[in-house]
PDB file of C-alpha atoms in Angstrom:
ATOM      1  CA  ASP A  30      -2.237 -17.090   4.915  1.00  0.00           C
ATOM      2  CA  THR A  31       1.133 -16.471   6.540  1.00  0.00           C
ATOM      3  CA  GLY A  32       2.970 -15.367   3.409  1.00  0.00           C
ATOM      4  CA  VAL A  33       6.115 -16.814   1.894  1.00  0.00           C
ATOM      5  CA  SER A  34       8.454 -18.170   4.559  1.00  0.00           C
ATOM      6  CA  GLN A  35      12.196 -18.597   4.151  1.00  0.00           C
ATOM      7  CA  ASN A  36      14.755 -20.092   6.473  1.00  0.00           C
ATOM      8  CA  PRO A  37      17.293 -19.689   7.731  1.00  0.00           C
ATOM      9  CA  ARG A  38      17.159 -15.892   7.583  1.00  0.00           C
ATOM     10  CA  HIS A  39      20.917 -15.646   7.996  1.00  0.00           C
ATOM     11  CA  LYS A  40      23.672 -18.137   7.300  1.00  0.00           C
ATOM     12  CA  ILE A  41      27.397 -17.629   7.806  1.00  0.00           C
ATOM     13  CA  THR A  42      29.593 -20.347   6.418  1.00  0.00           C
ATOM     14  CA  LYS A  43      33.192 -21.008   5.474  1.00  0.00           C
ATOM     15  CA  ARG A  44      34.258 -21.249   1.863  1.00  0.00           C
ATOM     16  CA  GLY A  45      33.899 -24.775   0.561  1.00  0.00           C
ATOM     17  CA  GLN A  46      30.976 -25.750   2.784  1.00  0.00           C
ATOM     18  CA  ASN A  47      27.524 -26.675   1.498  1.00  0.00           C
ATOM     19  CA  VAL A  48      24.420 -24.696   2.459  1.00  0.00           C
ATOM     20  CA  THR A  49      20.720 -25.286   1.949  1.00  0.00           C
ATOM     21  CA  PHE A  50      17.887 -22.785   2.032  1.00  0.00           C
ATOM     22  CA  ARG A  51      14.228 -23.624   2.336  1.00  0.00           C
ATOM     23  CA  CYS A  52      11.212 -21.772   0.997  1.00  0.00           C
ATOM     24  CA  ASP A  53       7.602 -22.411   1.973  1.00  0.00           C
ATOM     25  CA  PRO A  54       5.336 -20.646  -0.518  1.00  0.00           C
ATOM     26  CA  ILE A  55       1.762 -19.517  -0.050  1.00  0.00           C
ATOM     27  CA  SER A  56      -0.170 -22.766   0.001  1.00  0.00           C
ATOM     28  CA  GLU A  57      -2.331 -22.383  -3.086  1.00  0.00           C
ATOM     29  CA  HIS A  58       0.427 -20.881  -5.263  1.00  0.00           C
ATOM     30  CA  ASN A  59       1.609 -23.136  -8.069  1.00  0.00           C
ATOM     31  CA  ARG A  60       4.678 -21.132  -9.184  1.00  0.00           C
ATOM     32  CA  LEU A  61       7.790 -20.739  -7.068  1.00  0.00           C
ATOM     33  CA  TYR A  62      10.832 -18.624  -7.914  1.00  0.00           C
ATOM     34  CA  TRP A  63      14.369 -18.236  -6.603  1.00  0.00           C
ATOM     35  CA  TYR A  64      16.267 -14.978  -7.017  1.00  0.00           C
ATOM     36  CA  ARG A  65      19.647 -13.724  -5.868  1.00  0.00           C
ATOM     37  CA  GLN A  66      20.256 -10.119  -4.825  1.00  0.00           C
ATOM     38  CA  THR A  67      23.621  -8.553  -4.167  1.00  0.00           C
ATOM     39  CA  LEU A  68      24.151  -5.182  -2.521  1.00  0.00           C
ATOM     40  CA  GLY A  69      22.930  -2.284  -4.639  1.00  0.00           C
ATOM     41  CA  GLN A  70      21.465  -4.503  -7.344  1.00  0.00           C
ATOM     42  CA  GLY A  71      18.033  -5.659  -8.321  1.00  0.00           C
ATOM     43  CA  PRO A  72      17.034  -9.291  -7.852  1.00  0.00           C
ATOM     44  CA  GLU A  73      18.506 -11.654 -10.465  1.00  0.00           C
ATOM     45  CA  PHE A  74      16.501 -14.644 -11.609  1.00  0.00           C
ATOM     46  CA  LEU A  75      17.885 -18.077 -10.754  1.00  0.00           C
ATOM     47  CA  THR A  76      15.105 -20.574 -11.446  1.00  0.00           C
ATOM     48  CA  TYR A  77      11.398 -21.214 -11.237  1.00  0.00           C
ATOM     49  CA  PHE A  78       9.009 -24.114 -10.786  1.00  0.00           C
ATOM     50  CA  GLN A  79       5.457 -24.681 -11.822  1.00  0.00           C
ATOM     51  CA  ASN A  80       4.164 -27.258  -9.365  1.00  0.00           C
ATOM     52  CA  GLU A  81       7.053 -29.740  -9.089  1.00  0.00           C
ATOM     53  CA  ALA A  82       8.480 -29.106 -12.570  1.00  0.00           C
ATOM     54  CA  GLN A  83      11.539 -26.878 -12.862  1.00  0.00           C
ATOM     55  CA  LEU A  84      10.704 -24.940 -16.013  1.00  0.00           C
ATOM     56  CA  GLU A  85      13.556 -22.476 -16.382  1.00  0.00           C
ATOM     57  CA  LYS A  86      17.074 -22.054 -15.048  1.00  0.00           C
ATOM     58  CA  SER A  87      19.343 -19.047 -15.408  1.00  0.00           C
ATOM     59  CA  ARG A  88      22.943 -19.298 -16.568  1.00  0.00           C
ATOM     60  CA  LEU A  89      23.740 -17.905 -13.101  1.00  0.00           C
ATOM     61  CA  LEU A  90      22.709 -21.287 -11.696  1.00  0.00           C
ATOM     62  CA  SER A  91      26.052 -23.047 -12.029  1.00  0.00           C
ATOM     63  CA  ASP A  92      26.456 -26.776 -11.429  1.00  0.00           C
ATOM     64  CA  ARG A  93      27.162 -26.009  -7.752  1.00  0.00           C
ATOM     65  CA  PHE A  94      23.567 -24.846  -7.363  1.00  0.00           C
ATOM     66  CA  SER A  95      20.573 -27.151  -7.290  1.00  0.00           C
ATOM     67  CA  ALA A  96      16.943 -26.439  -6.559  1.00  0.00           C
ATOM     68  CA  GLU A  97      14.143 -28.873  -5.913  1.00  0.00           C
ATOM     69  CA  ARG A  98      10.438 -28.750  -5.275  1.00  0.00           C
ATOM     70  CA  PRO A  99       9.692 -32.430  -4.729  1.00  0.00           C
ATOM     71  CA  LYS A 100       5.961 -32.366  -4.043  1.00  0.00           C
ATOM     72  CA  GLY A 101       5.053 -29.049  -5.570  1.00  0.00           C
ATOM     73  CA  SER A 102       4.944 -27.380  -2.168  1.00  0.00           C
ATOM     74  CA  PHE A 103       8.132 -26.219  -0.392  1.00  0.00           C
ATOM     75  CA  SER A 104      11.415 -25.816  -2.251  1.00  0.00           C
ATOM     76  CA  THR A 105      15.082 -26.066  -1.336  1.00  0.00           C
ATOM     77  CA  LEU A 106      18.064 -24.307  -2.868  1.00  0.00           C
ATOM     78  CA  GLU A 107      21.401 -25.982  -2.201  1.00  0.00           C
ATOM     79  CA  ILE A 108      24.781 -24.429  -2.893  1.00  0.00           C
ATOM     80  CA  GLN A 109      27.711 -26.835  -2.841  1.00  0.00           C
ATOM     81  CA  ARG A 110      31.346 -25.845  -2.252  1.00  0.00           C
ATOM     82  CA  THR A 111      30.424 -22.253  -1.491  1.00  0.00           C
ATOM     83  CA  GLU A 112      32.601 -19.422  -2.748  1.00  0.00           C
ATOM     84  CA  GLN A 113      32.883 -15.858  -1.460  1.00  0.00           C
ATOM     85  CA  GLY A 114      31.075 -14.667  -4.590  1.00  0.00           C
ATOM     86  CA  ASP A 115      28.004 -16.599  -3.461  1.00  0.00           C
ATOM     87  CA  SER A 116      27.503 -14.118  -0.621  1.00  0.00           C
ATOM     88  CA  ALA A 117      24.113 -12.530  -1.331  1.00  0.00           C
ATOM     89  CA  MET A 118      20.484 -12.429  -0.307  1.00  0.00           C
ATOM     90  CA  TYR A 119      18.540 -15.374  -1.716  1.00  0.00           C
ATOM     91  CA  LEU A 120      14.918 -14.492  -2.285  1.00  0.00           C
ATOM     92  CA  CYS A 121      11.998 -16.819  -2.858  1.00  0.00           C
ATOM     93  CA  ALA A 122       8.683 -15.789  -4.392  1.00  0.00           C
ATOM     94  CA  SER A 123       5.477 -17.587  -5.209  1.00  0.00           C
ATOM     95  CA  SER A 124       2.518 -16.776  -7.411  1.00  0.00           C
ATOM     96  CA  LEU A 125      -0.712 -18.196  -8.694  1.00  0.00           C
ATOM     97  CA  ALA A 126      -0.644 -18.345 -12.454  1.00  0.00           C
ATOM     98  CA  GLU A 127      -4.307 -17.565 -12.802  1.00  0.00           C
ATOM     99  CA  LYS A 128      -4.269 -14.441 -10.611  1.00  0.00           C
ATOM    100  CA  GLY A 129      -2.319 -11.878 -12.585  1.00  0.00           C
ATOM    101  CA  GLN A 130       1.036 -13.407 -11.758  1.00  0.00           C
ATOM    102  CA  ARG A 131       1.294 -11.373  -8.572  1.00  0.00           C
ATOM    103  CA  GLY A 132       4.591 -12.594  -7.193  1.00  0.00           C
ATOM    104  CA  LEU A 133       4.833 -12.369  -3.412  1.00  0.00           C
ATOM    105  CA  PHE A 134       8.298 -12.520  -1.875  1.00  0.00           C
ATOM    106  CA  GLY A 135       9.641 -13.880   1.359  1.00  0.00           C
ATOM    107  CA  GLU A 136      12.009 -11.965   3.610  1.00  0.00           C
ATOM    108  CA  GLY A 137      15.030 -13.657   2.084  1.00  0.00           C
ATOM    109  CA  SER A 138      17.952 -15.729   3.334  1.00  0.00           C
ATOM    110  CA  ARG A 139      21.197 -13.818   3.660  1.00  0.00           C
ATOM    111  CA  LEU A 140      24.327 -15.865   2.986  1.00  0.00           C
ATOM    112  CA  THR A 141      27.788 -14.744   4.062  1.00  0.00           C
ATOM    113  CA  VAL A 142      30.706 -16.885   2.896  1.00  0.00           C
ATOM    114  CA  LEU A 143      33.933 -16.244   4.791  1.00  0.00           C
TER     115      LEU A 143
ATOM    116  CA  GLY B  20      16.955  -9.116 -24.825  1.00  0.00           C
ATOM    117  CA  GLU B  21      14.903  -8.224 -21.789  1.00  0.00           C
ATOM    118  CA  ASP B  22      16.047  -5.172 -19.873  1.00  0.00           C
ATOM    119  CA  VAL B  23      14.483  -2.867 -17.285  1.00  0.00           C
ATOM    120  CA  GLU B  24      16.056   0.476 -16.414  1.00  0.00           C
ATOM    121  CA  GLN B  25      15.439   2.941 -13.614  1.00  0.00           C
ATOM    122  CA  SER B  26      17.118   6.060 -12.317  1.00  0.00           C
ATOM    123  CA  LEU B  27      19.122   5.362  -9.176  1.00  0.00           C
ATOM    124  CA  PHE B  28      18.056   8.093  -6.760  1.00  0.00           C
ATOM    125  CA  LEU B  29      15.156  10.402  -6.003  1.00  0.00           C
ATOM    126  CA  SER B  30      14.854  12.860  -3.151  1.00  0.00           C
ATOM    127  CA  VAL B  31      11.606  14.634  -2.241  1.00  0.00           C
ATOM    128  CA  ARG B  32      10.240  16.644   0.659  1.00  0.00           C
ATOM    129  CA  GLU B  33       7.592  15.168   2.939  1.00  0.00           C
ATOM    130  CA  GLY B  34       4.127  15.969   1.625  1.00  0.00           C
ATOM    131  CA  ASP B  35       5.254  16.368  -1.994  1.00  0.00           C
ATOM    132  CA  SER B  36       4.514  13.872  -4.762  1.00  0.00           C
ATOM    133  CA  SER B  37       7.179  11.428  -5.897  1.00  0.00           C
ATOM    134  CA  VAL B  38       7.400  10.095  -9.425  1.00  0.00           C
ATOM    135  CA  ILE B  39       9.599   7.075 -10.092  1.00  0.00           C
ATOM    136  CA  ASN B  40      10.200   6.139 -13.709  1.00  0.00           C
ATOM    137  CA  CYS B  41      11.059   2.890 -15.446  1.00  0.00           C
ATOM    138  CA  THR B  42      11.677   1.837 -19.036  1.00  0.00           C
ATOM    139  CA  TYR B  43      11.612  -1.715 -20.352  1.00  0.00           C
ATOM    140  CA  THR B  44      12.470  -3.341 -23.634  1.00  0.00           C
ATOM    141  CA  ASP B  45      10.230  -6.422 -23.926  1.00  0.00           C
ATOM    142  CA  SER B  46       7.230  -5.354 -25.991  1.00  0.00           C
ATOM    143  CA  SER B  47       5.486  -8.645 -25.201  1.00  0.00           C
ATOM    144  CA  SER B  48       5.383  -7.971 -21.440  1.00  0.00           C
ATOM    145  CA  THR B  49       1.950  -8.696 -20.055  1.00  0.00           C
ATOM    146  CA  TYR B  50       2.250  -7.488 -16.456  1.00  0.00           C
ATOM    147  CA  LEU B  51       4.327  -4.715 -14.933  1.00  0.00           C
ATOM    148  CA  TYR B  52       4.903  -4.341 -11.216  1.00  0.00           C
ATOM    149  CA  TRP B  53       6.188  -2.019  -8.557  1.00  0.00           C
ATOM    150  CA  TYR B  54       7.880  -3.494  -5.494  1.00  0.00           C
ATOM    151  CA  LYS B  55       9.173  -1.725  -2.383  1.00  0.00           C
ATOM    152  CA  GLN B  56      12.194  -2.922  -0.417  1.00  0.00           C
ATOM    153  CA  GLU B  57      13.211  -1.616   2.984  1.00  0.00           C
ATOM    154  CA  PRO B  58      16.733  -2.246   4.360  1.00  0.00           C
ATOM    155  CA  GLY B  59      17.431  -5.909   5.052  1.00  0.00           C
ATOM    156  CA  ALA B  60      13.936  -6.974   4.045  1.00  0.00           C
ATOM    157  CA  GLY B  61      12.317  -8.819   1.175  1.00  0.00           C
ATOM    158  CA  LEU B  62      10.268  -7.227  -1.578  1.00  0.00           C
ATOM    159  CA  GLN B  63       6.767  -5.969  -0.924  1.00  0.00           C
ATOM    160  CA  LEU B  64       4.385  -5.931  -3.881  1.00  0.00           C
ATOM    161  CA  LEU B  65       2.868  -2.446  -4.046  1.00  0.00           C
ATOM    162  CA  THR B  66       0.825  -2.615  -7.215  1.00  0.00           C
ATOM    163  CA  TYR B  67       0.765  -4.034 -10.705  1.00  0.00           C
ATOM    164  CA  ILE B  68      -0.781  -3.201 -14.050  1.00  0.00           C
ATOM    165  CA  PHE B  69      -1.851  -5.337 -16.965  1.00  0.00           C
ATOM    166  CA  SER B  70      -0.362  -4.284 -20.282  1.00  0.00           C
ATOM    167  CA  ASN B  71      -3.721  -3.406 -21.841  1.00  0.00           C
ATOM    168  CA  MET B  72      -4.298  -0.709 -19.212  1.00  0.00           C
ATOM    169  CA  ASP B  73      -2.760   2.743 -19.224  1.00  0.00           C
ATOM    170  CA  MET B  74      -3.480   3.807 -15.659  1.00  0.00           C
ATOM    171  CA  LYS B  75      -4.226   2.285 -12.295  1.00  0.00           C
ATOM    172  CA  GLN B  76      -4.866   4.105  -9.045  1.00  0.00           C
ATOM    173  CA  ASP B  77      -4.670   2.575  -5.591  1.00  0.00           C
ATOM    174  CA  GLN B  78      -4.997   5.039  -2.701  1.00  0.00           C
ATOM    175  CA  ARG B  79      -1.837   7.201  -2.775  1.00  0.00           C
ATOM    176  CA  LEU B  80      -0.323   5.237  -5.659  1.00  0.00           C
ATOM    177  CA  THR B  81      -0.905   5.948  -9.350  1.00  0.00           C
ATOM    178  CA  VAL B  82       0.676   3.798 -12.046  1.00  0.00           C
ATOM    179  CA  LEU B  83       0.925   5.104 -15.587  1.00  0.00           C
ATOM    180  CA  LEU B  84       1.862   2.869 -18.498  1.00  0.00           C
ATOM    181  CA  ASN B  85       2.867   4.118 -21.944  1.00  0.00           C
ATOM    182  CA  LYS B  86       3.109   0.896 -23.885  1.00  0.00           C
ATOM    183  CA  LYS B  87       4.229   2.597 -27.105  1.00  0.00           C
ATOM    184  CA  ASP B  88       7.275   4.098 -25.367  1.00  0.00           C
ATOM    185  CA  LYS B  89       7.651   1.117 -22.975  1.00  0.00           C
ATOM    186  CA  HIS B  90       7.585   3.526 -20.059  1.00  0.00           C
ATOM    187  CA  LEU B  91       6.116   2.875 -16.626  1.00  0.00           C
ATOM    188  CA  SER B  92       5.851   5.331 -13.755  1.00  0.00           C
ATOM    189  CA  LEU B  93       4.795   5.222 -10.132  1.00  0.00           C
ATOM    190  CA  ARG B  94       3.451   8.361  -8.508  1.00  0.00           C
ATOM    191  CA  ILE B  95       3.221   8.480  -4.722  1.00  0.00           C
ATOM    192  CA  ALA B  96       0.995  11.299  -3.500  1.00  0.00           C
ATOM    193  CA  ASP B  97       1.648  13.030  -0.170  1.00  0.00           C
ATOM    194  CA  THR B  98       4.974  11.230   0.294  1.00  0.00           C
ATOM    195  CA  GLN B  99       5.787  10.326   3.895  1.00  0.00           C
ATOM    196  CA  THR B 100       9.080   9.490   5.617  1.00  0.00           C
ATOM    197  CA  GLY B 101       7.879   5.881   5.810  1.00  0.00           C
ATOM    198  CA  ASP B 102       7.953   5.767   2.022  1.00  0.00           C
ATOM    199  CA  SER B 103      11.758   6.011   2.074  1.00  0.00           C
ATOM    200  CA  ALA B 104      12.936   2.741   0.512  1.00  0.00           C
ATOM    201  CA  ILE B 105      14.157   1.236  -2.749  1.00  0.00           C
ATOM    202  CA  TYR B 106      11.484   0.845  -5.415  1.00  0.00           C
ATOM    203  CA  PHE B 107      11.838  -1.817  -8.087  1.00  0.00           C
ATOM    204  CA  CYS B 108      10.052  -1.956 -11.383  1.00  0.00           C
ATOM    205  CA  ALA B 109       9.556  -5.480 -12.803  1.00  0.00           C
ATOM    206  CA  GLU B 110       7.948  -7.036 -15.819  1.00  0.00           C
ATOM    207  CA  THR B 111       6.821 -10.508 -16.783  1.00  0.00           C
ATOM    208  CA  GLY B 112       4.892 -12.308 -19.461  1.00  0.00           C
ATOM    209  CA  GLY B 113       5.925 -12.552 -23.041  1.00  0.00           C
ATOM    210  CA  ARG B 114       8.039 -15.628 -23.587  1.00  0.00           C
ATOM    211  CA  THR B 115       8.601 -16.427 -19.932  1.00  0.00           C
ATOM    212  CA  TYR B 116       6.920 -16.199 -16.555  1.00  0.00           C
ATOM    213  CA  LYS B 117      10.010 -14.990 -14.719  1.00  0.00           C
ATOM    214  CA  TYR B 118      10.118 -11.472 -13.315  1.00  0.00           C
ATOM    215  CA  ILE B 119      12.758  -9.146 -14.780  1.00  0.00           C
ATOM    216  CA  PHE B 120      13.734  -6.420 -12.317  1.00  0.00           C
ATOM    217  CA  GLY B 121      15.310  -3.028 -12.726  1.00  0.00           C
ATOM    218  CA  THR B 122      18.227  -1.957 -10.518  1.00  0.00           C
ATOM    219  CA  GLY B 123      15.908  -0.023  -8.223  1.00  0.00           C
ATOM    220  CA  THR B 124      15.348   3.648  -7.371  1.00  0.00           C
ATOM    221  CA  ARG B 125      16.317   4.753  -3.879  1.00  0.00           C
ATOM    222  CA  LEU B 126      13.689   7.210  -2.637  1.00  0.00           C
ATOM    223  CA  LYS B 127      14.718   9.511   0.184  1.00  0.00           C
ATOM    224  CA  VAL B 128      12.003  11.571   1.851  1.00  0.00           C
ATOM    225  CA  LEU B 129      13.191  14.677   3.651  1.00  0.00           C
ATOM    226  CA  ALA B 130      11.247  15.845   6.689  1.00  0.00           C
TER     227      ALA B 130
END
């Protein structure tokens, strides 16, 4: 078990470009979550999946954001037409529903939009 | 709505005990968690407690839950400089499986 893996760890992009982040959860975990964290704040919920179904999306997830988990394993979070306000750490977590919901987080992907 | 609140800062001397407090509003929470975050890193799950428990001990960590007052605390015994970090309280369960986080408590351990 190598833990939750996220890549890239850092991404610097120009405003208006598209970016994609990938999350590989712990293999037997059926729930996968995306969070956003800005400096000095706690993580804010974006969306979560149970297997391949996206069950909940936050109002923070504007139409420029899309998340997928096509085969119930890894997930991608795409941000289109990035804005400076999108600069943040994007955190992925996974959990096994039957095991006390213990969410384990990856190291995050830090996005800087210039 | 769902809300989790924590004090922002705590400073203790090495070897003392630290107590970090958290209050939450969702009375239907089923699990409550403590996470630790070091600079530039992700969140590390320290411990969690099921809502029908009032205490859980794990080595230097003691979690106390007062469900009536919706108050959760984390006590770290014999605090070390390596414990300096931001500690987040989180809850889940109830109507949703998402984790709701507090704003975090920055613990500074003085040598």
